[in-house]
Coordinates of C-alpha atoms in Angstrom, one line a residue:
M27 CA 4.2 68.6 8.5
Q28 CA 4.8 65.3 10.4
E29 CA 2.8 62.4 9.1
K30 CA 0.2 61.1 11.5
Q31 CA 1.0 57.7 13.0
K32 CA -1.4 55.0 12.0
T33 CA -3.5 53.5 14.8
G34 CA -4.8 50.0 15.3
R35 CA -8.4 48.9 16.0
H36 CA -8.1 49.7 19.8
G37 CA -6.6 53.2 19.3
R38 CA -3.0 52.2 20.0
A39 CA -0.2 52.9 17.5
A40 CA 0.1 49.9 15.1
R41 CA 3.6 48.7 15.2
K42 CA 5.0 47.4 11.9
S43 CA 6.9 44.2 12.6
P44 CA 10.1 43.9 10.6
P45 CA 9.9 41.5 7.6
A46 CA 11.0 38.0 8.5
E47 CA 14.4 36.9 7.3
P48 CA 13.9 34.6 4.3
P49 CA 15.1 31.0 5.1
R50 CA 18.4 29.7 3.6
R51 CA 17.3 27.2 1.0
E52 CA 19.4 24.3 -0.3
I53 CA 18.8 21.5 -2.7
I54 CA 20.6 18.2 -1.9
I55 CA 20.6 15.4 -4.5
N56 CA 21.7 11.8 -3.8
A57 CA 22.0 9.6 -6.8
T58 CA 22.3 5.8 -6.4
I59 CA 21.9 2.8 -8.7
G60 CA 18.3 2.2 -7.8
E61 CA 17.0 5.7 -7.3
T62 CA 17.6 9.5 -7.2
R63 CA 16.6 11.3 -4.0
I64 CA 16.1 15.0 -3.8
A65 CA 15.8 17.0 -0.5
I66 CA 14.8 20.6 -0.1
L67 CA 16.2 22.2 3.1
E68 CA 15.2 25.5 4.7
D69 CA 17.6 26.6 7.4
G70 CA 18.7 23.0 7.6
K71 CA 15.2 21.6 8.0
L72 CA 13.9 19.1 5.5
V73 CA 10.7 20.6 4.0
E74 CA 10.3 18.7 0.7
F75 CA 11.4 15.3 -0.5
Y76 CA 11.2 13.6 -3.9
V77 CA 12.2 10.2 -5.2
E78 CA 12.8 9.2 -8.8
R79 CA 13.0 5.4 -9.6
P80 CA 13.5 3.9 -13.1
E81 CA 10.7 1.3 -12.5
H82 CA 8.3 3.9 -11.2
E83 CA 8.6 6.8 -13.6
R84 CA 6.2 9.7 -12.8
M85 CA 3.2 10.4 -15.0
L86 CA 2.5 14.0 -13.9
G87 CA 2.5 16.4 -16.8
N88 CA 2.5 13.6 -19.5
I89 CA 0.3 14.2 -22.5
Y90 CA -1.7 11.3 -24.0
L91 CA -3.9 10.7 -27.0
A92 CA -6.7 8.9 -25.1
R93 CA -9.8 7.0 -26.1
V94 CA -13.1 7.5 -24.2
L95 CA -14.3 4.2 -22.7
K96 CA -17.4 5.5 -20.9
T97 CA -19.1 8.7 -20.0
I98 CA -21.1 9.0 -16.7
K99 CA -23.6 11.9 -16.7
G100 CA -24.4 11.5 -13.0
M101 CA -20.7 11.9 -12.1
Q102 CA -20.1 14.5 -14.7
A103 CA -17.0 12.6 -15.8
A104 CA -15.6 10.2 -18.3
F105 CA -13.2 7.3 -18.0
L106 CA -10.4 7.1 -20.6
D107 CA -7.9 4.5 -21.9
I108 CA -4.5 6.1 -21.9
G109 CA -2.5 2.9 -22.5
E110 CA -1.7 2.4 -18.8
S111 CA -2.9 -0.5 -16.5
Q112 CA -5.6 1.7 -14.9
D113 CA -8.2 3.8 -16.7
A114 CA -7.8 7.6 -16.4
F115 CA -10.5 9.8 -14.8
L116 CA -11.6 12.9 -16.6
P117 CA -14.0 15.2 -14.7
Y118 CA -16.0 17.6 -16.8
A119 CA -14.8 20.4 -14.5
D120 CA -11.3 19.8 -15.8
M121 CA -12.4 20.3 -19.4
G122 CA -12.6 23.5 -21.4
D123 CA -15.9 24.6 -22.9
L124 CA -14.7 23.2 -26.2
V125 CA -12.8 19.9 -26.5
R126 CA -10.5 18.8 -29.3
I127 CA -11.7 15.6 -30.9
Y128 CA -9.3 13.6 -33.1
T129 CA -11.6 10.6 -33.8
H130 CA -11.7 10.8 -37.6
V131 CA -8.8 13.2 -38.4
D132 CA -8.5 11.8 -42.0
Q133 CA -12.1 13.1 -42.7
L134 CA -11.5 16.6 -41.2
P135 CA -10.2 19.6 -43.1
P136 CA -6.8 20.9 -41.9
D137 CA -6.6 24.3 -40.1
E138 CA -4.1 27.1 -41.1
H139 CA -1.3 25.1 -39.4
G140 CA -2.2 21.9 -41.2
I141 CA -3.7 20.3 -38.1
R142 CA -6.9 18.3 -38.4
K143 CA -9.2 18.5 -35.4
E144 CA -12.8 18.9 -34.4
L145 CA -14.1 21.1 -31.5
V146 CA -17.1 19.9 -29.6
G147 CA -18.8 20.8 -26.3
K148 CA -17.8 18.7 -23.3
E149 CA -21.4 17.3 -23.0
Q150 CA -21.1 16.0 -26.5
L151 CA -18.2 13.7 -25.7
R152 CA -19.0 10.2 -26.8
V153 CA -17.7 6.7 -26.2
G154 CA -14.9 5.9 -28.7
D155 CA -13.9 9.6 -29.2
T156 CA -10.2 10.3 -29.2
V157 CA -9.1 13.3 -27.1
L158 CA -5.8 14.9 -26.0
V159 CA -5.4 14.9 -22.2
Q160 CA -2.7 15.7 -19.7
V161 CA -2.1 14.0 -16.3
T162 CA -2.8 16.4 -13.4
K163 CA -2.7 13.8 -10.6
E164 CA -0.7 10.6 -10.3
P165 CA -2.5 7.2 -9.8
L166 CA -3.0 6.4 -6.2
G167 CA -3.8 2.8 -5.0
T168 CA -6.7 1.5 -7.0
K169 CA -7.5 5.0 -8.5
G170 CA -6.1 5.7 -12.0
A171 CA -4.5 9.0 -13.0
R172 CA -6.7 12.2 -13.1
V173 CA -6.4 14.0 -16.4
S174 CA -7.5 17.2 -18.0
T175 CA -8.1 18.4 -21.6
R176 CA -6.6 21.8 -20.6
I177 CA -3.0 21.3 -21.7
S178 CA -0.1 23.3 -20.2
I179 CA 3.6 22.9 -21.2
P180 CA 6.0 24.4 -18.6
G181 CA 9.3 26.0 -19.5
R182 CA 11.9 27.6 -17.3
F183 CA 10.5 31.1 -17.6
V184 CA 7.0 30.8 -19.2
V185 CA 4.2 28.2 -19.3
L186 CA 2.4 27.7 -22.7
I187 CA -1.3 27.0 -22.5
P188 CA -2.7 26.0 -25.9
D189 CA -6.3 26.8 -26.9
E190 CA -6.5 29.5 -24.2
N191 CA -6.5 33.3 -24.6
I192 CA -4.9 34.3 -21.3
V193 CA -1.8 36.3 -20.2
G194 CA -0.7 35.8 -16.6
V195 CA 2.2 36.8 -14.4
S196 CA 3.2 34.8 -11.3
K197 CA 1.6 36.1 -8.1
K198 CA 4.9 35.6 -6.3
I199 CA 6.4 38.6 -8.2
T200 CA 5.6 41.4 -5.8
D201 CA 7.3 44.3 -7.5
E202 CA 4.4 46.0 -9.3
A203 CA 6.7 47.8 -11.9
E204 CA 8.3 44.5 -12.8
K205 CA 4.9 42.8 -13.0
R206 CA 3.7 45.4 -15.5
R207 CA 6.8 45.1 -17.6
L208 CA 6.4 41.3 -17.8
R209 CA 2.7 41.6 -18.6
R210 CA 3.5 43.9 -21.5
L211 CA 6.2 41.5 -22.7
A212 CA 3.8 38.5 -22.4
K213 CA 1.1 40.3 -24.4
A214 CA 3.7 41.1 -27.2
L215 CA 5.0 37.6 -27.3
K216 CA 1.7 35.7 -26.9
P217 CA 1.1 33.5 -30.0
Q218 CA -2.3 33.2 -31.7
D219 CA -4.6 30.4 -30.2
C220 CA -2.3 30.1 -27.1
G221 CA -2.1 31.7 -23.7
I222 CA 1.1 32.2 -21.7
I223 CA 1.9 32.6 -18.0
V224 CA 5.2 34.2 -16.9
R225 CA 6.9 32.3 -14.1
T226 CA 8.5 33.8 -11.0
V227 CA 12.1 33.2 -12.2
A228 CA 11.4 35.4 -15.2
A229 CA 11.7 38.5 -13.0
G230 CA 14.5 40.8 -14.3
K231 CA 14.9 38.7 -17.5
P232 CA 15.1 40.4 -20.9
E233 CA 12.6 39.8 -23.8
S234 CA 15.2 37.7 -25.7
V235 CA 15.3 35.1 -22.9
L236 CA 11.5 34.8 -22.6
R237 CA 11.2 34.6 -26.4
A238 CA 13.7 31.8 -26.7
D239 CA 11.9 29.8 -23.9
L240 CA 8.5 30.4 -25.6
E241 CA 9.8 29.3 -29.0
N242 CA 11.1 26.0 -27.6
L243 CA 7.7 25.4 -26.0
L244 CA 5.9 26.1 -29.3
Q245 CA 8.1 23.6 -31.1
I246 CA 7.2 21.0 -28.5
W247 CA 3.5 21.8 -29.0
D248 CA 3.8 21.6 -32.8
R249 CA 5.5 18.1 -32.5
I250 CA 2.7 16.9 -30.2
Q251 CA 0.0 18.0 -32.7
R252 CA 1.8 16.4 -35.7
R253 CA 2.1 13.1 -33.7
V254 CA -1.6 13.2 -33.1
Q255 CA -2.2 13.0 -36.9
R256 CA 0.0 9.8 -37.2
E257 CA -0.6 7.9 -33.9
K258 CA -3.6 5.8 -32.8
A259 CA -5.1 6.1 -29.3
P260 CA -4.1 5.2 -26.7
C261 CA -0.7 6.7 -27.0
L262 CA 1.9 8.7 -25.0
L263 CA 2.6 11.8 -27.0
Y264 CA 4.8 13.8 -24.7
K265 CA 6.7 12.8 -21.6
E266 CA 7.3 15.4 -18.9
V267 CA 11.0 15.7 -17.9
G268 CA 12.2 13.5 -15.0
M269 CA 11.9 14.5 -11.4
T270 CA 15.4 15.8 -11.1
S271 CA 15.2 17.9 -14.2
S272 CA 11.8 19.2 -13.0
V273 CA 13.1 20.2 -9.6
V274 CA 16.1 22.0 -11.1
R275 CA 13.8 23.8 -13.7
D276 CA 11.1 24.8 -11.2
L277 CA 12.9 25.1 -7.8
F278 CA 16.5 26.1 -8.5
T279 CA 15.9 29.8 -8.3
P280 CA 18.0 32.8 -7.1
D281 CA 16.7 32.3 -3.5
V282 CA 18.5 28.9 -3.4
A283 CA 21.9 29.2 -1.7
K284 CA 23.3 26.1 -3.3
L285 CA 22.6 22.8 -5.1
V286 CA 24.7 19.9 -3.9
V287 CA 24.8 16.6 -5.8
D288 CA 27.0 13.5 -5.2
S289 CA 27.0 12.2 -8.8
K290 CA 29.6 13.6 -11.3
K291 CA 27.5 12.8 -14.3
L292 CA 24.3 14.4 -12.8
A293 CA 26.3 17.4 -11.7
K294 CA 27.6 17.8 -15.3
D295 CA 24.1 17.5 -16.8
I296 CA 22.6 20.0 -14.3
L297 CA 25.5 22.5 -14.8
G298 CA 25.0 22.3 -18.6
Y299 CA 21.3 23.1 -18.3
V300 CA 21.8 25.9 -15.8
K301 CA 24.5 27.6 -17.9
E302 CA 21.9 27.8 -20.8
V303 CA 19.0 29.1 -18.8
A304 CA 20.4 30.8 -15.7
P305 CA 24.2 31.2 -16.0
E306 CA 24.3 33.4 -12.9
L307 CA 23.4 30.4 -10.8
A308 CA 26.1 28.1 -12.2
D309 CA 28.5 28.8 -9.4
R310 CA 26.0 27.6 -6.8
I311 CA 26.2 24.0 -8.1
E312 CA 28.6 21.9 -6.0
L313 CA 29.8 18.3 -6.5
Y314 CA 29.9 16.6 -3.1
Q315 CA 33.0 14.5 -2.6
G316 CA 33.0 13.8 1.1
K317 CA 33.4 10.3 2.6
T318 CA 30.3 10.6 4.7
P319 CA 27.1 9.8 2.7
I320 CA 25.6 13.1 1.5
F321 CA 22.3 12.7 3.2
D322 CA 24.1 12.0 6.5
A323 CA 26.3 15.0 6.1
Y324 CA 23.3 17.3 5.7
D325 CA 21.2 15.5 8.4
V326 CA 18.6 14.5 5.9
E327 CA 18.6 10.8 6.7
R328 CA 17.6 11.3 10.3
Q329 CA 14.9 13.8 9.4
L330 CA 13.6 11.4 6.8
E331 CA 13.2 8.6 9.4
R332 CA 11.1 11.0 11.5
A333 CA 9.0 11.8 8.5
L334 CA 7.7 8.2 8.4
S335 CA 6.9 8.1 12.1
R336 CA 3.3 8.2 13.2
K337 CA 4.3 10.3 16.2
V338 CA 6.2 13.6 15.7
W339 CA 7.7 15.3 18.8
L340 CA 7.8 19.1 19.2
K341 CA 10.6 21.0 20.9
S342 CA 8.3 22.0 23.8
G343 CA 7.7 18.3 24.7
G344 CA 4.3 18.2 23.0
Y345 CA 3.7 15.9 20.0
L346 CA 1.6 15.3 16.9
V347 CA 0.0 12.0 15.9
I348 CA -0.5 11.7 12.1
D349 CA -2.8 9.0 10.7
Q350 CA -3.5 8.5 7.0
T351 CA -6.8 6.8 6.1
E352 CA -8.6 6.2 2.8
A353 CA -10.9 9.1 3.3
L354 CA -8.7 11.7 5.1
V355 CA -5.6 12.6 7.1
A356 CA -6.2 13.0 10.8
I357 CA -3.7 15.0 12.9
D358 CA -4.0 15.1 16.7
V359 CA -2.1 17.7 18.8
N360 CA -1.1 16.5 22.4
S361 CA 0.7 18.4 25.2
G362 CA 2.9 15.3 26.0
K363 CA 5.8 16.2 28.4
F364 CA 5.3 20.0 28.2
L365 CA 5.5 21.6 31.6
S366 CA 4.8 25.2 32.3
R367 CA 4.0 27.5 35.2
A368 CA 1.7 29.6 33.0
D369 CA -2.0 29.2 33.2
Q370 CA -3.6 26.3 31.1
E371 CA -4.9 28.6 28.3
Q372 CA -1.4 30.1 27.7
T373 CA 0.2 26.6 27.9
N374 CA -2.3 25.3 25.3
L375 CA -1.7 28.4 23.1
K376 CA 2.1 27.9 23.1
I377 CA 1.8 24.2 22.1
N378 CA -0.8 24.9 19.4
L379 CA 1.3 27.7 17.8
E380 CA 4.4 25.4 17.7
A381 CA 2.2 22.5 16.4
A382 CA 0.7 24.8 13.6
R383 CA 4.3 25.5 12.3
E384 CA 5.3 21.8 12.4
I385 CA 2.0 20.6 10.8
A386 CA 2.5 22.9 7.8
R387 CA 6.1 21.5 7.4
Q388 CA 4.9 17.9 7.8
L389 CA 2.2 18.4 5.1
R390 CA 4.9 19.6 2.6
L391 CA 7.4 17.0 3.6
R392 CA 5.0 14.0 3.6
D393 CA 3.1 15.5 0.6
L394 CA -0.2 14.9 2.3
G395 CA -3.2 15.8 0.2
G396 CA -7.0 15.6 0.1
L397 CA -9.1 16.3 3.2
I398 CA -7.0 17.0 6.4
I399 CA -8.5 17.3 9.9
I400 CA -6.4 18.8 12.7
D401 CA -7.5 18.5 16.3
F402 CA -5.7 21.2 18.3
I403 CA -5.7 21.3 22.1
D404 CA -8.8 23.1 23.4
M405 CA -8.6 26.9 24.0
R406 CA -11.4 29.0 25.6
E407 CA -10.4 32.4 24.1
P408 CA -11.6 33.0 20.5
A409 CA -8.6 35.4 20.1
N410 CA -6.2 32.5 20.8
R411 CA -8.0 30.2 18.4
R412 CA -7.7 33.0 15.8
R413 CA -3.9 33.3 16.5
V414 CA -3.3 29.6 15.9
Y415 CA -5.4 29.7 12.7
D416 CA -3.5 32.7 11.4
E417 CA -0.2 31.0 12.2
L418 CA -1.2 27.9 10.3
R419 CA -2.3 29.9 7.3
R420 CA 1.0 31.9 7.3
E421 CA 3.0 28.7 7.3
L422 CA 0.8 27.1 4.6
D423 CA 1.4 30.1 2.3
K424 CA 5.1 28.9 2.0
D425 CA 3.7 25.7 0.3
R426 CA 3.6 25.5 -3.5
A427 CA 0.5 23.2 -3.3
Q428 CA -2.9 25.0 -3.3
Y429 CA -5.0 24.7 -0.2
N430 CA -8.4 25.7 1.2
I431 CA -8.9 26.1 4.9
L432 CA -11.9 26.7 7.2
P433 CA -11.7 28.7 10.5
M434 CA -11.1 26.8 13.8
S435 CA -14.2 25.5 15.4
K436 CA -14.9 26.1 19.1
F437 CA -13.8 22.5 19.6
G438 CA -10.4 23.2 18.3
I439 CA -10.9 21.5 14.9
V440 CA -9.5 22.9 11.7
E441 CA -10.5 21.4 8.3
L442 CA -8.5 22.0 5.2
T443 CA -7.9 20.5 1.8
R444 CA -4.5 20.4 0.1
E445 CA -3.9 19.7 -3.5
R446 CA -2.8 16.1 -4.1
V447 CA -0.8 15.5 -7.3
R448 CA 1.3 12.4 -6.4
P449 CA 1.2 9.6 -3.7
S450 CA 2.3 10.8 -0.3
L451 CA 5.8 10.1 1.1
V452 CA 4.6 7.1 3.1
F453 CA 3.3 5.4 0.0
T454 CA 6.5 6.2 -1.9
L455 CA 9.0 5.0 0.7
S456 CA 7.0 2.1 2.3
E457 CA 4.7 -0.9 1.5
P458 CA 1.7 -2.1 3.4
C459 CA 2.5 -4.8 6.1
P460 CA 1.7 -8.2 4.5
V461 CA 0.4 -9.4 7.9
C462 CA -2.0 -6.6 9.0
G463 CA -2.7 -5.2 5.5
G464 CA -1.8 -1.7 6.7
S465 CA -4.3 -1.5 9.6
G466 CA -1.6 -1.8 12.3
R467 CA -3.7 -4.3 14.2
L468 CA -3.8 -8.1 14.4
V469 CA -6.5 -10.5 15.7
S470 CA -5.6 -11.4 19.3
K471 CA -4.5 -15.0 20.1
T472 CA -7.6 -15.5 22.2
T473 CA -9.9 -14.5 19.3
L474 CA -8.0 -16.8 16.9
A475 CA -8.2 -19.7 19.3
T476 CA -12.0 -19.2 19.4
K477 CA -12.2 -19.1 15.6
I478 CA -10.2 -22.4 15.5
E479 CA -12.6 -24.0 18.1
R480 CA -15.6 -22.9 15.9
W481 CA -14.0 -24.5 12.9
I482 CA -13.5 -27.8 14.7
K483 CA -17.2 -27.8 15.8
S484 CA -18.3 -27.3 12.2
F485 CA -15.9 -30.1 11.1
R486 CA -17.1 -32.4 13.9
A487 CA -20.8 -31.9 12.8
K488 CA -20.2 -32.4 9.1
S489 CA -17.4 -35.0 8.8
K490 CA -16.8 -38.5 10.0
E491 CA -13.0 -37.9 10.3
R492 CA -11.7 -37.6 13.8
S493 CA -8.1 -36.6 13.2
V494 CA -6.6 -33.4 11.6
E495 CA -3.4 -31.4 11.4
L496 CA -3.6 -27.7 12.5
H497 CA -1.0 -25.5 10.9
V498 CA -0.4 -22.1 12.7
H499 CA 2.4 -19.6 13.2
P500 CA 5.0 -20.7 15.8
E501 CA 3.9 -18.0 18.3
M502 CA 0.3 -19.2 18.0
A503 CA 1.4 -22.9 18.3
K504 CA 3.2 -22.0 21.6
Y505 CA 0.0 -20.2 22.9
L506 CA -2.2 -23.3 22.0
T507 CA 0.1 -26.0 23.4
S508 CA 1.7 -24.5 26.5
G509 CA 0.9 -26.1 29.9
L510 CA -0.5 -29.5 31.0
R511 CA -4.0 -28.4 30.5
S512 CA -3.3 -26.6 27.2
R513 CA -6.0 -25.0 25.1
I514 CA -5.6 -27.5 22.3
R515 CA -5.8 -30.4 24.7
R516 CA -9.0 -29.1 26.2
M517 CA -10.5 -28.6 22.7
M518 CA -9.7 -32.3 21.9
W519 CA -11.3 -33.6 25.1
K520 CA -14.4 -31.4 24.6
L521 CA -14.9 -32.1 20.9
L522 CA -13.4 -35.6 20.7
V523 CA -11.1 -34.8 17.8
K524 CA -7.4 -35.6 17.6
I525 CA -5.5 -32.4 16.6
D526 CA -1.7 -32.4 15.8
V527 CA -0.4 -28.8 16.0
V528 CA 2.3 -28.0 13.3
E529 CA 4.4 -24.8 13.4
D530 CA 4.4 -23.0 10.0
D531 CA 6.5 -19.9 9.5
S532 CA 4.9 -19.1 6.2
L533 CA 1.5 -18.3 7.9
A534 CA 0.6 -14.9 9.3
M535 CA 0.1 -14.6 13.1
D536 CA -3.7 -14.4 12.7
D537 CA -4.1 -17.3 10.1
F538 CA -4.5 -21.0 10.4
R539 CA -4.8 -24.1 8.1
F540 CA -6.4 -27.5 8.7
I541 CA -5.1 -30.5 6.8
S542 CA -7.0 -33.8 6.5
K543 CA -4.9 -36.7 7.9
K544 CA -6.7 -39.1 5.6
T545 CA -6.2 -37.3 2.2
G546 CA -3.5 -34.8 3.1
E547 CA -5.6 -32.0 1.5
D548 CA -6.2 -28.5 2.9
I549 CA -9.9 -28.6 4.2
T550 CA -9.9 -25.2 5.9
A551 CA -12.4 -23.5 3.5
E552 CA -14.6 -26.6 3.3
Y553 CA -15.7 -26.4 7.0
A554 CA -15.2 -22.6 7.6

């Protein structure tokens, strides 16, 4: 008997759309003297970008023996000394029910592995206690690293989680039979007092491969525990592999068409590692030997420049405006040059759908985290708002970072939070402007002239001197002295003070300095 055709909510036959073709993924690595840059491309589009610099080594994944500096019950958190310039932040939510304390290891009896430790509840954590922590978020600005007492050590195929009793399999493995096989293997391999999670790349791998990877991780964990017995806090016990090694370990999977690198030494190192853990991928590693710089050859450089721009143009003629602030990231969607004969609702829908796809890509590429507010173009129809929301979610699902999203409001606003583990691309590739301090705005020349006049009035009231030097930026000097009835001349007539204007390139556009003619000293602050 013929099977009945499934029907949708409105009685029509529900058509099953063909599965989307997976994008062609490539990893491009550019190694220079000062840095190593890694680009992840999907169908030629730049979707992720990483930079590794010798002077700014990443901390993510590092394991420290830390000393508790203070506990704040109101914040449900503690601040720890990990030996870095900034104190680390440990929220109680990132701690297990029981925490390993190593404060007086010489006075504690060893366990069956010869390790001396004490387990206490997180509320019992005291100032001066020594704990084992792992960095879960890089320092950002004035904020120190965020750490957790839940340790995890990633390998190529499995992740070891000490002091946990869990067995997990990656959600990205969709084949149920393979999932069951890996779960059975994981349960059989799981060591005592440790949990393990099987990673996506373990799909199809035999038990021997998973066992070898797990044994290597157990050796690392054993070395960490033994170092705890010898070292004094604060101390770095385990350093996570560099950015390049991490990308190869975590992202060079069977769905990557090729990995291209322009350094012979780096290519040799990567090939050696891949031959050990995934020999079937070895032939996908290429040494780039072209005369054109590798990032120009793969159009990465141009896309990278766009990634730093505040305004991002869409193919339709619309554009996004992306602003990063201390509290949140604001993204505004605009129709721009988009022209259409369709009605306004359909026009807005088309731009918003394209914007949703580009926003998801920009979040990955710029590595934007924390609270993100998106202001889409207004749409009247709830069904259209739902379509844009669903499109955004579908694109965000391609992201490795975790996210939480709220439905679109009737004003076209979408709120979401995205996991932040490292500084965004803008912080990595640029520095704040020394003139405006990152605000993008300067005090106008008129406002600065008024501030100068106020200073002179204060000086005139408090001092008997009648002659000073005014040092300003050349542009400001030109503004003050231009014309027969210049602004500075009118100030002198009005306030009866002789002012010599001196051009000073070292001063910012919105700054000034007054120098006493009598003593030659800077008296700006004295009469401010």
